[in-house]
Tab-separated table of C-alpha atoms in Angstrom:
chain	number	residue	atom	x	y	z
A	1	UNK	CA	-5.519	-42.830	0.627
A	2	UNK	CA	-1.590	-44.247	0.908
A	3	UNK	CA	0.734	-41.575	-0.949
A	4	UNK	CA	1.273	-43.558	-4.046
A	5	UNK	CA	-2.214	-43.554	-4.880
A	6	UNK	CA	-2.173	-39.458	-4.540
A	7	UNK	CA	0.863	-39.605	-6.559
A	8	UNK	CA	-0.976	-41.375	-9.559
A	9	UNK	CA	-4.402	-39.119	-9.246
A	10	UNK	CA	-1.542	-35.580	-9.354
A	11	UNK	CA	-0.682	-37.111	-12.781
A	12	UNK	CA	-4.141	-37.061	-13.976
A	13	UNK	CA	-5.712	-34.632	-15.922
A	14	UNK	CA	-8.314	-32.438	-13.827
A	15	UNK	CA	-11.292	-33.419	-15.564
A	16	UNK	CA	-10.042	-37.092	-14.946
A	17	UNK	CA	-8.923	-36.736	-11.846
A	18	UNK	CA	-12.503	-34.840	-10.991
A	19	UNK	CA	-13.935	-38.065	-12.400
A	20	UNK	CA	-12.121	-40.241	-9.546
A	21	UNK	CA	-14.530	-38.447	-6.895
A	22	UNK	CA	-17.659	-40.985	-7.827
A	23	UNK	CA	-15.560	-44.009	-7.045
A	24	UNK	CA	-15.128	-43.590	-3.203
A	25	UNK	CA	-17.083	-40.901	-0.957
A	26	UNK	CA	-13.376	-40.674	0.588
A	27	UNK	CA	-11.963	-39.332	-2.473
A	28	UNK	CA	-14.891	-36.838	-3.008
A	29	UNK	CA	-12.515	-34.025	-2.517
A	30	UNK	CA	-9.199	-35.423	-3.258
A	31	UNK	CA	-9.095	-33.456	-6.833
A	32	UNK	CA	-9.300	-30.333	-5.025
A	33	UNK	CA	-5.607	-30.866	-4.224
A	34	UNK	CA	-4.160	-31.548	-7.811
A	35	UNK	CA	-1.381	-29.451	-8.233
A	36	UNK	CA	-1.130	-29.611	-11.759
A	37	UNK	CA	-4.387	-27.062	-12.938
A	38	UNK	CA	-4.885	-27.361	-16.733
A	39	UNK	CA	-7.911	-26.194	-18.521
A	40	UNK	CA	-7.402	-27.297	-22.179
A	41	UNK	CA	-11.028	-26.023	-24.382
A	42	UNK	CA	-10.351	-28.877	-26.923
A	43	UNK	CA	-10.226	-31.400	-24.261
A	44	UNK	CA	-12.773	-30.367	-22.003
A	45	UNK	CA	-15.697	-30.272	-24.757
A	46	UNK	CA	-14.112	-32.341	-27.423
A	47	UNK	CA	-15.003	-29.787	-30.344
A	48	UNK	CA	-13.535	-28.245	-33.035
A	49	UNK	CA	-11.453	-25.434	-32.525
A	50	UNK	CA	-13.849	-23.109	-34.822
A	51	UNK	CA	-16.814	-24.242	-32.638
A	52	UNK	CA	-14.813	-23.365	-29.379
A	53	UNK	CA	-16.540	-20.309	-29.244
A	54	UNK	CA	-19.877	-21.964	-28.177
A	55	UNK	CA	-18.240	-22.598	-25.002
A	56	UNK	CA	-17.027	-19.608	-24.110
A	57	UNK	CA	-18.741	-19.104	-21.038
A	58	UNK	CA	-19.200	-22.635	-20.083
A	59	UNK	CA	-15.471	-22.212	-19.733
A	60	UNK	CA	-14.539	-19.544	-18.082
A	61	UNK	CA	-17.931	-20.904	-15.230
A	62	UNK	CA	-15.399	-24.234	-15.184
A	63	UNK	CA	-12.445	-22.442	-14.157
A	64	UNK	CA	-13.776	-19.855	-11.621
A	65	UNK	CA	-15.204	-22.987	-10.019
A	66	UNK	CA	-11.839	-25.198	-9.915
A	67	UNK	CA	-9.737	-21.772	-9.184
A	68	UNK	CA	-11.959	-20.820	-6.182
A	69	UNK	CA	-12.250	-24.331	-4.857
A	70	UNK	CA	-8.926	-25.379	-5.060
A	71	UNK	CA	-7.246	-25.547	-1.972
A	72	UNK	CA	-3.626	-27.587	-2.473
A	73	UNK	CA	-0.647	-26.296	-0.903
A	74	UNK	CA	1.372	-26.506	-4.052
A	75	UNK	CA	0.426	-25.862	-7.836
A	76	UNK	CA	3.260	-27.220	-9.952
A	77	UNK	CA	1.283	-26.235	-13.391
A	78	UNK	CA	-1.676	-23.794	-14.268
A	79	UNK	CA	-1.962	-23.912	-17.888
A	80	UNK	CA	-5.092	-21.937	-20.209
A	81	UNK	CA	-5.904	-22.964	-23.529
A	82	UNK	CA	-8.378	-21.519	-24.923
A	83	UNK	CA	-8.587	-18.951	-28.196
A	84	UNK	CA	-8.399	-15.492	-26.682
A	85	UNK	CA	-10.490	-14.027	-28.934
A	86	UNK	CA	-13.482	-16.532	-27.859
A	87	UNK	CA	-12.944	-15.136	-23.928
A	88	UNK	CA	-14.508	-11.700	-23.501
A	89	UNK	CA	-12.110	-9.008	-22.890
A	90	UNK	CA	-13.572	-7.693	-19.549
A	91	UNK	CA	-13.189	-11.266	-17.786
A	92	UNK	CA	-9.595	-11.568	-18.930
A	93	UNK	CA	-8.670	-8.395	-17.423
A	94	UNK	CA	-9.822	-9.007	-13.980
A	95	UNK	CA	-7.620	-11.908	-13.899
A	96	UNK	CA	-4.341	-11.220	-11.795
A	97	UNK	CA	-1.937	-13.638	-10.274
A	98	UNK	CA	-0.905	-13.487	-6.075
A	99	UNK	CA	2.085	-15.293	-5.420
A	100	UNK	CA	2.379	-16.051	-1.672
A	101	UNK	CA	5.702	-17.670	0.247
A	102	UNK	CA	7.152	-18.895	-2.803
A	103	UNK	CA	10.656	-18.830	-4.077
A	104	UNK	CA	11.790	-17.546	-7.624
A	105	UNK	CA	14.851	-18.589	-9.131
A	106	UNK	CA	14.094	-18.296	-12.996
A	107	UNK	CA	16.026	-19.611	-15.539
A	108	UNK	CA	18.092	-18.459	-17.713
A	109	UNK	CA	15.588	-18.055	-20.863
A	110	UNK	CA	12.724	-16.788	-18.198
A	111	UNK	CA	10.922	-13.341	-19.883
A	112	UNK	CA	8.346	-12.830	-16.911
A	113	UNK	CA	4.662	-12.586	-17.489
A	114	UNK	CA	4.424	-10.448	-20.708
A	115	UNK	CA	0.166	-10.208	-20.728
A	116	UNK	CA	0.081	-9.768	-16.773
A	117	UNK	CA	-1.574	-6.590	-15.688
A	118	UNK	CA	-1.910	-7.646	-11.913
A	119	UNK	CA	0.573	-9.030	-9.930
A	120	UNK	CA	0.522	-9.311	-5.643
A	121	UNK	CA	3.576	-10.567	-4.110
A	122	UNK	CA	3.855	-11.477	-0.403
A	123	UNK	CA	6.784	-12.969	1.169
A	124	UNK	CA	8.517	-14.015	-1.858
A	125	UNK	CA	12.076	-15.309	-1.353
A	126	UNK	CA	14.382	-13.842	-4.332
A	127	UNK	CA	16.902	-11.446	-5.128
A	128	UNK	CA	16.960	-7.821	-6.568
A	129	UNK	CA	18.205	-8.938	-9.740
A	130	UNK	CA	16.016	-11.865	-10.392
A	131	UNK	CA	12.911	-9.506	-9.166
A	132	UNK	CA	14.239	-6.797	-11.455
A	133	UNK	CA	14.228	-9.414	-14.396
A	134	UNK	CA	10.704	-10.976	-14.083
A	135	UNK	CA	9.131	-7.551	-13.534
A	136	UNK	CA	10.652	-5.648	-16.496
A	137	UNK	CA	9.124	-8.000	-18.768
A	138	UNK	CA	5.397	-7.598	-17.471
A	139	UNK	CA	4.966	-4.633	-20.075
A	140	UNK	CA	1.350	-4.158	-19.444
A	141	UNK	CA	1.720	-4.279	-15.579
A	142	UNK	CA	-0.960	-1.964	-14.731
A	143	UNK	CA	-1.424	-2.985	-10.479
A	144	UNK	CA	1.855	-3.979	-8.561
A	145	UNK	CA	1.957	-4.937	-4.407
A	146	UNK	CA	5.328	-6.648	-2.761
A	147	UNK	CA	4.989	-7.226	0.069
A	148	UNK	CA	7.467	-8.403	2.707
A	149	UNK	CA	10.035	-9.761	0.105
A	150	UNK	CA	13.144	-9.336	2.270
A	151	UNK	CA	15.286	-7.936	-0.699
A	152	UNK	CA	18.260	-6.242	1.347
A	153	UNK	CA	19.131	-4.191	-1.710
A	154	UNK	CA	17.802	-1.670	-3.990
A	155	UNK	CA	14.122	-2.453	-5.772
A	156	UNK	CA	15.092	-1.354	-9.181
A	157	UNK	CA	13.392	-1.698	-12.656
A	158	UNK	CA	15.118	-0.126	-14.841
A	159	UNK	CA	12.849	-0.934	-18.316
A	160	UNK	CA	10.094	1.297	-18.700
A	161	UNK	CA	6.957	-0.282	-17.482
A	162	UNK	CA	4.521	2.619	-19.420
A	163	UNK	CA	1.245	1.049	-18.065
A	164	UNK	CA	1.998	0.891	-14.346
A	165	UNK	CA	-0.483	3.117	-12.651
A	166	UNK	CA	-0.571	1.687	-9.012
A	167	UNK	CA	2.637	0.543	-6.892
A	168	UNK	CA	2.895	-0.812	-3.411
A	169	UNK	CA	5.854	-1.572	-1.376
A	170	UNK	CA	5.306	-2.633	2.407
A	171	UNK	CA	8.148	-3.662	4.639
A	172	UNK	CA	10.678	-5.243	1.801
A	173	UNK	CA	13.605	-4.233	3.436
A	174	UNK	CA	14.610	-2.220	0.574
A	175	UNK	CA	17.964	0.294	0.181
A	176	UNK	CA	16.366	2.082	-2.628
A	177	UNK	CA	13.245	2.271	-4.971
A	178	UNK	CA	14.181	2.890	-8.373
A	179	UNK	CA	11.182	2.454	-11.128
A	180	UNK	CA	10.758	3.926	-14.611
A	181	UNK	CA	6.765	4.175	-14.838
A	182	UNK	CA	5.454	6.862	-17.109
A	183	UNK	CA	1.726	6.712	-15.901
A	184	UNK	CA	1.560	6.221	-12.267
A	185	UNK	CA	-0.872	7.617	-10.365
A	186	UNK	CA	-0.406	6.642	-6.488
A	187	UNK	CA	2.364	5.340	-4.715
A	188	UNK	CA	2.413	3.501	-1.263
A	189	UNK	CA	5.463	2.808	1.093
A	190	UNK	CA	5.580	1.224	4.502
A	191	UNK	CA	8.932	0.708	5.893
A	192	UNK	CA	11.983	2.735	6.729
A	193	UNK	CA	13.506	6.281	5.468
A	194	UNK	CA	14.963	5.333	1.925
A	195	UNK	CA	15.679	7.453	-1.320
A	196	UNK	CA	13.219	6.589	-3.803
A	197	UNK	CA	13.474	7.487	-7.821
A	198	UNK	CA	10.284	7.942	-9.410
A	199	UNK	CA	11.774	10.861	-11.894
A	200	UNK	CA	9.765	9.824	-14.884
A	201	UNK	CA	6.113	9.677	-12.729
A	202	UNK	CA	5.221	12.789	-13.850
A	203	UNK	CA	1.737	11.936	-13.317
A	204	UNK	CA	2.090	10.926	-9.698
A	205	UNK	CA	-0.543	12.421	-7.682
A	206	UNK	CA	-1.468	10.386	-4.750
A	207	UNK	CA	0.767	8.901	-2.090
A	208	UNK	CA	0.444	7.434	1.058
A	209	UNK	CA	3.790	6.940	3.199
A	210	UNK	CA	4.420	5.078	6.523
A	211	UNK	CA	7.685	5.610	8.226
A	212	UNK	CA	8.803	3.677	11.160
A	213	UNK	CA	11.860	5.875	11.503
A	214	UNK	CA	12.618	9.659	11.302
A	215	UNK	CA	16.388	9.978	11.848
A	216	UNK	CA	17.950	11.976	8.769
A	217	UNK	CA	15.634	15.289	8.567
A	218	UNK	CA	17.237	16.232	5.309
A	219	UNK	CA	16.216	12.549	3.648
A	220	UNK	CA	12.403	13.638	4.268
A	221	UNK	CA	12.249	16.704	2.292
A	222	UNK	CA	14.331	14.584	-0.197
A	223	UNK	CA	11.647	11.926	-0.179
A	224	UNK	CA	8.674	15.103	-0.969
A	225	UNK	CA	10.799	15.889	-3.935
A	226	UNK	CA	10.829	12.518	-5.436
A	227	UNK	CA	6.650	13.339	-5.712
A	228	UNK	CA	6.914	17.021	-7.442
A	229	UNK	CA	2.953	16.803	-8.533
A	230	UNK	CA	1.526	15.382	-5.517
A	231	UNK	CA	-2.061	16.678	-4.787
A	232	UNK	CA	-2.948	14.204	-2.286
A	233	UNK	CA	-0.228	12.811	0.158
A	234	UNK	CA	-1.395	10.518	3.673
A	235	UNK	CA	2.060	10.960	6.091
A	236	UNK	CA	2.577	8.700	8.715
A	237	UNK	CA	5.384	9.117	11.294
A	238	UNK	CA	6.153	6.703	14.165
A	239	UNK	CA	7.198	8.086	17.095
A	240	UNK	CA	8.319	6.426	20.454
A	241	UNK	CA	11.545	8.412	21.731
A	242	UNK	CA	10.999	9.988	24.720
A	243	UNK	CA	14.854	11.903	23.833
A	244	UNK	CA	14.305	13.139	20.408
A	245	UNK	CA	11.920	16.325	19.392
A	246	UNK	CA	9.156	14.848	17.552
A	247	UNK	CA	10.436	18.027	14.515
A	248	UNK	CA	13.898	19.316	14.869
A	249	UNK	CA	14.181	22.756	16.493
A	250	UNK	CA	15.066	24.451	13.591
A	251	UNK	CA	13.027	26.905	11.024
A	252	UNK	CA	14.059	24.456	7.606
A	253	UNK	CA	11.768	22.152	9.339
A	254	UNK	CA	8.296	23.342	7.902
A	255	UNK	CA	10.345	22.990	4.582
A	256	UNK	CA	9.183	19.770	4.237
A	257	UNK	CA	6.164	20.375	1.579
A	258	UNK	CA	7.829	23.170	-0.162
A	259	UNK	CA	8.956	20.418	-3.228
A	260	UNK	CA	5.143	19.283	-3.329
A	261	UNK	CA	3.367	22.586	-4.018
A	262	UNK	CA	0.335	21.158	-6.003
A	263	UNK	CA	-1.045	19.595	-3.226
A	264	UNK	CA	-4.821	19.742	-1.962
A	265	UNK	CA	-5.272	17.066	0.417
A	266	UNK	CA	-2.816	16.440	3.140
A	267	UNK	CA	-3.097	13.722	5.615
A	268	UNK	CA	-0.412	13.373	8.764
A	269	UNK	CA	-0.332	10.444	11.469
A	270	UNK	CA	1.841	10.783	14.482
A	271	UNK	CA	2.014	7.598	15.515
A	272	UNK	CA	3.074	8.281	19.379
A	273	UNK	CA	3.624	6.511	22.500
A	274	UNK	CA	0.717	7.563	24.782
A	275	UNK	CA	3.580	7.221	27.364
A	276	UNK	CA	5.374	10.643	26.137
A	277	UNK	CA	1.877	13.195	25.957
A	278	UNK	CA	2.180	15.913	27.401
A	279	UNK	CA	-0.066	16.745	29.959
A	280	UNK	CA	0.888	20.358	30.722
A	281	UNK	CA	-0.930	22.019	28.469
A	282	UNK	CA	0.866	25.139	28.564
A	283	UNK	CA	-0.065	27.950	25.667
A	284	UNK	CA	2.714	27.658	23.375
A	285	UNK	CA	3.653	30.543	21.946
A	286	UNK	CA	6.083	30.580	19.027
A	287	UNK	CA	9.643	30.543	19.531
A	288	UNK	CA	10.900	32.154	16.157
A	289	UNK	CA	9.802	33.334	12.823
A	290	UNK	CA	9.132	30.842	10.632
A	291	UNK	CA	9.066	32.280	6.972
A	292	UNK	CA	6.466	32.140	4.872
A	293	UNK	CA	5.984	29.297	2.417
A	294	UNK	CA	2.305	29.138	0.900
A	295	UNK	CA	0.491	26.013	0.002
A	296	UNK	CA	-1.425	27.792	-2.291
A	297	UNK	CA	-3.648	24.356	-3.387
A	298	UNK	CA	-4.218	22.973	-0.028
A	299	UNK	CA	-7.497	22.933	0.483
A	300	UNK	CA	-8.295	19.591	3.292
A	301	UNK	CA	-5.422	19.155	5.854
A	302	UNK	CA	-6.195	15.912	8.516
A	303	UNK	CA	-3.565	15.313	11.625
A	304	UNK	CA	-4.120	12.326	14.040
A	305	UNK	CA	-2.639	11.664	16.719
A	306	UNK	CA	-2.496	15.657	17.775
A	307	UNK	CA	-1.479	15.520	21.636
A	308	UNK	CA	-0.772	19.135	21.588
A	309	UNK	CA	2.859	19.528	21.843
A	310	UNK	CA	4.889	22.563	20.324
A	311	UNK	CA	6.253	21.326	17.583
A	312	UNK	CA	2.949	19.970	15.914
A	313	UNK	CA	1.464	23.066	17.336
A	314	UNK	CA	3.850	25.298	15.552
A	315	UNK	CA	3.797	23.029	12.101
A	316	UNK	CA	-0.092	23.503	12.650
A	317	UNK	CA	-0.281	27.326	12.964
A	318	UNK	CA	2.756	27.717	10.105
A	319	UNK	CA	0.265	25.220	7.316
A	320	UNK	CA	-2.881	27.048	8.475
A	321	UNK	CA	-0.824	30.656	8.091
A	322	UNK	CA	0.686	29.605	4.635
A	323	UNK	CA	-3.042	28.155	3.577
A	324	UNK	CA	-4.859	30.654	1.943
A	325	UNK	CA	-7.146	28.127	0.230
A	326	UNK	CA	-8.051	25.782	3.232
A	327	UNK	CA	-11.714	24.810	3.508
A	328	UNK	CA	-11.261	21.711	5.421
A	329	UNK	CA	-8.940	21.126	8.776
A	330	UNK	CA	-9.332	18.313	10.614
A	331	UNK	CA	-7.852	17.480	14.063
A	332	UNK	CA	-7.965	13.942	15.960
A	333	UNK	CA	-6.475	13.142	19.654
A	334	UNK	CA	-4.068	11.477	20.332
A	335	UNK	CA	-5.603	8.398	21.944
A	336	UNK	CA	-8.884	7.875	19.852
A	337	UNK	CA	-6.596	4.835	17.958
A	338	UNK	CA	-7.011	2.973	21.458
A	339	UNK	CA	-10.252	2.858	21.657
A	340	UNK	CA	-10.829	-0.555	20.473
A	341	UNK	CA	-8.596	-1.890	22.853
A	342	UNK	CA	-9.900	0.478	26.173
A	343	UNK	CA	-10.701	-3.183	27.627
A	344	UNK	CA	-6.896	-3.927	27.447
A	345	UNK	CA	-6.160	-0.628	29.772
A	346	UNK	CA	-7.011	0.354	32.643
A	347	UNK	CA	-9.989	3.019	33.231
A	348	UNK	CA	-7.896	5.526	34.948
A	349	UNK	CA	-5.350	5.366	32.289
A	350	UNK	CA	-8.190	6.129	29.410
A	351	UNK	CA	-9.272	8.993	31.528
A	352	UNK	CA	-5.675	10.443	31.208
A	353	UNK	CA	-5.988	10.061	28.018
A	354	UNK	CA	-9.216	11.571	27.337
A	355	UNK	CA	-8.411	14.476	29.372
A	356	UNK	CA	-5.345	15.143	28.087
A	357	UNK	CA	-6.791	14.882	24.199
A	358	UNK	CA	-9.779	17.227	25.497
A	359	UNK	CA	-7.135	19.802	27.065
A	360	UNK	CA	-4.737	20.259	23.847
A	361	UNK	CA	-8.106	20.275	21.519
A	362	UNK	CA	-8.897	23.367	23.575
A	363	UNK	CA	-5.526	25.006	23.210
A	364	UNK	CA	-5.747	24.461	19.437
A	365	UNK	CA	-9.112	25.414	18.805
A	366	UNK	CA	-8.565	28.797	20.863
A	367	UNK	CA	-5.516	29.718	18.398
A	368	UNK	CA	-7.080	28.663	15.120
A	369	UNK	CA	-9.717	30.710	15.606
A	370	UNK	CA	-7.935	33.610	15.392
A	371	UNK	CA	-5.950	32.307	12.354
A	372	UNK	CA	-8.677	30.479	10.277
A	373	UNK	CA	-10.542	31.778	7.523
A	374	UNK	CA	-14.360	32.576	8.306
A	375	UNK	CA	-14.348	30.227	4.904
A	376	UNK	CA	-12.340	27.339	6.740
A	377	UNK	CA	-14.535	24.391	7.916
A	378	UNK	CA	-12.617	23.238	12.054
A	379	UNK	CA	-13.655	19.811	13.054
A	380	UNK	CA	-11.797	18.757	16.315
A	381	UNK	CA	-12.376	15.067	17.694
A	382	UNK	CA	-11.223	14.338	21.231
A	383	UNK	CA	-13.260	10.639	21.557
């Protein structure tokens, strides 16, 4: 088909443009491509509007078909008309919109998506401000995910959004993450150290952060505050620096959780380079008192990538001392994330690592059982 025929058929209305599909087998799935999407009930089953409701669910079959079908690279419309209360509520709410490599530059009279309770953005090209505008008008935002939106400022909504329950920021770039959200409930970062306001999430109870750096010590316990009534918080740290103690040498470092005292369930990834384990296995003993802090609600602690050295040996022994509630702790090797790749390595390599892991499971296990509770379920995996 020569481009100014596709040019006509984009003008088309869908249902006509559908139509087009019966005149040439090679235009059989040219409507799939209309960018312009708009489902219109009136037009579609030429009826009254008080008989609209006989179509109901004729309609909403009609659009999950088109909507799941359509595969153009650009939608320059998507319009619904239809009388909301003919469309059950349930369907409606599952709807949610994904934006994906687009840019936003809204106009001056733009007011967001006011009835949006989902909204996924990946790789979306616009600024802090614009961002800040469209999202503090989506006032029954209940699910939010951005996604590699290379802001280089501060993510800031300042409006209340009082529905938000579920926010997710992965690698945006970010200064600062600033929201006013009454009613969420779990919080997920990926990216680098940055302050993040969340003063009004009272009701914030999981959270799930990945850091790719750990240089200010003081910013983490900062970033533990910002969650005061945490019960259930996933830490991952990435470490490759062969230089630089994995924890600083210093007693305030087991400080960490001392702002988050209401939680149970505490998960912590050391993300290390297999390069740096150490392999002498030595029994640590501790180098200075530590203080007492107690986690009096943790009850399931879970560390990967243990590769027994004495800093996460010491943060172990200090939780486990401070842990009068414990019923679950959970060690995993360093290593055991490589196992889906072993093919990549070489074999003598994997049995360094498998040795090693084996070796500081040993240390740990002889320790803890002089320091666990006969009530305290130990599960070590080496492999």
């Amino acid at each position: 088909m020569r481009p100014c025929n596709i040019q006509n058929l984009s003008k088309l209305p869908l249902n006509e443009a559908a139509k087009t599909s019966v005149l040439s087998s090679k235009w059989r799935c040219i409507w799939l491509k209309c960018p312009r999407l708009c489902f219109d009930g009136l037009a579609m089953f030429k009826c009254k509007r008080g008989e609209l409701f006989l179509y109901a669910q004729q309609f909403i079959a009609q659009v999950d078909a088109v909507t799941q079908k359509h595969h153009g690279e650009v939608v320059e419309e998507f319009h619904i008309r239809f009388d909301f209360d003919s469309i059950p509520a349930h369907y409606l709410d599952n709807w949610h919109v994904q934006l994906n490599f687009v840019s936003i530059k809204p106009p001056s009279k733009f007011r967001g998506f006011p009835n949006l309770r989902k909204l996924d953005l990946q790789f979306l090209d616009v600024t802090s401000k614009d961002l800040e505008i469209m999202l503090s008008n989506c006032i029954i935002l209940e699910w939010l995910n951005i996604h590699r939106c290379h802001l280089n400022d501060e993510l800031r909504v300042g409006s209340p959004l009082p529905r938000l329950v579920y926010l997710q920021v992965v690698y945006c770039d970010v200064t600062k993450i600033q929201f006013h959200a009454m009613e969420l409930a779990t919080f997920v970062y990926e990216g680098d150290l940055v302050p993040i306001a969340l003063k009004h999430s009272l009701k914030l109870e999981n959270a799930n952060i990945k850091l790719d750096s750990l240089n200010d010590r003081h910013a983490i316990s900062d970033l533990v505050k910002a969650f005061p009534n945490l019960r259930n918080l996933n830490f991952h740290l990435s470490w490759n620096d062969a230089k630089t103690e994995l924890l600083p040498d210093t007693p305030w470092k087991f400080s960490h959780l001392r702002p988050a005292p209401f939680i149970e369930k505490l998960e912590i990834d050391f993300w290390i380079n297999l390069l740096l384990l150490d392999e002498s296995h030595e029994d640590h003993s501790i180098r200075q008192q530590l203080g007492r802090c107690e986690y009096s609600n943790l009850k399931n602690m879970h560390i990967t990538g243990y590769k027994g050295s004495r800093e996460q040996f010491e943060f172990l022994i200090h939780v486990v001392e401070n842990a009068p509630a414990l019923e679950v702790l959970t060690l995993e090797g360093a290593g055991i994330e490589y196992e889906e790749v072993a093919f990549l390595m070489n074999s003598a390599w994997i049995d360094r690592i498998t040795l090693s892991a084996k070796k500081s499971a040993l240390i740990a296990q002889r320790y803890l059982s002089e320091k666990l509770s006969s009530k305290t379920q130990l599960c070590i995996k080496t492999t």
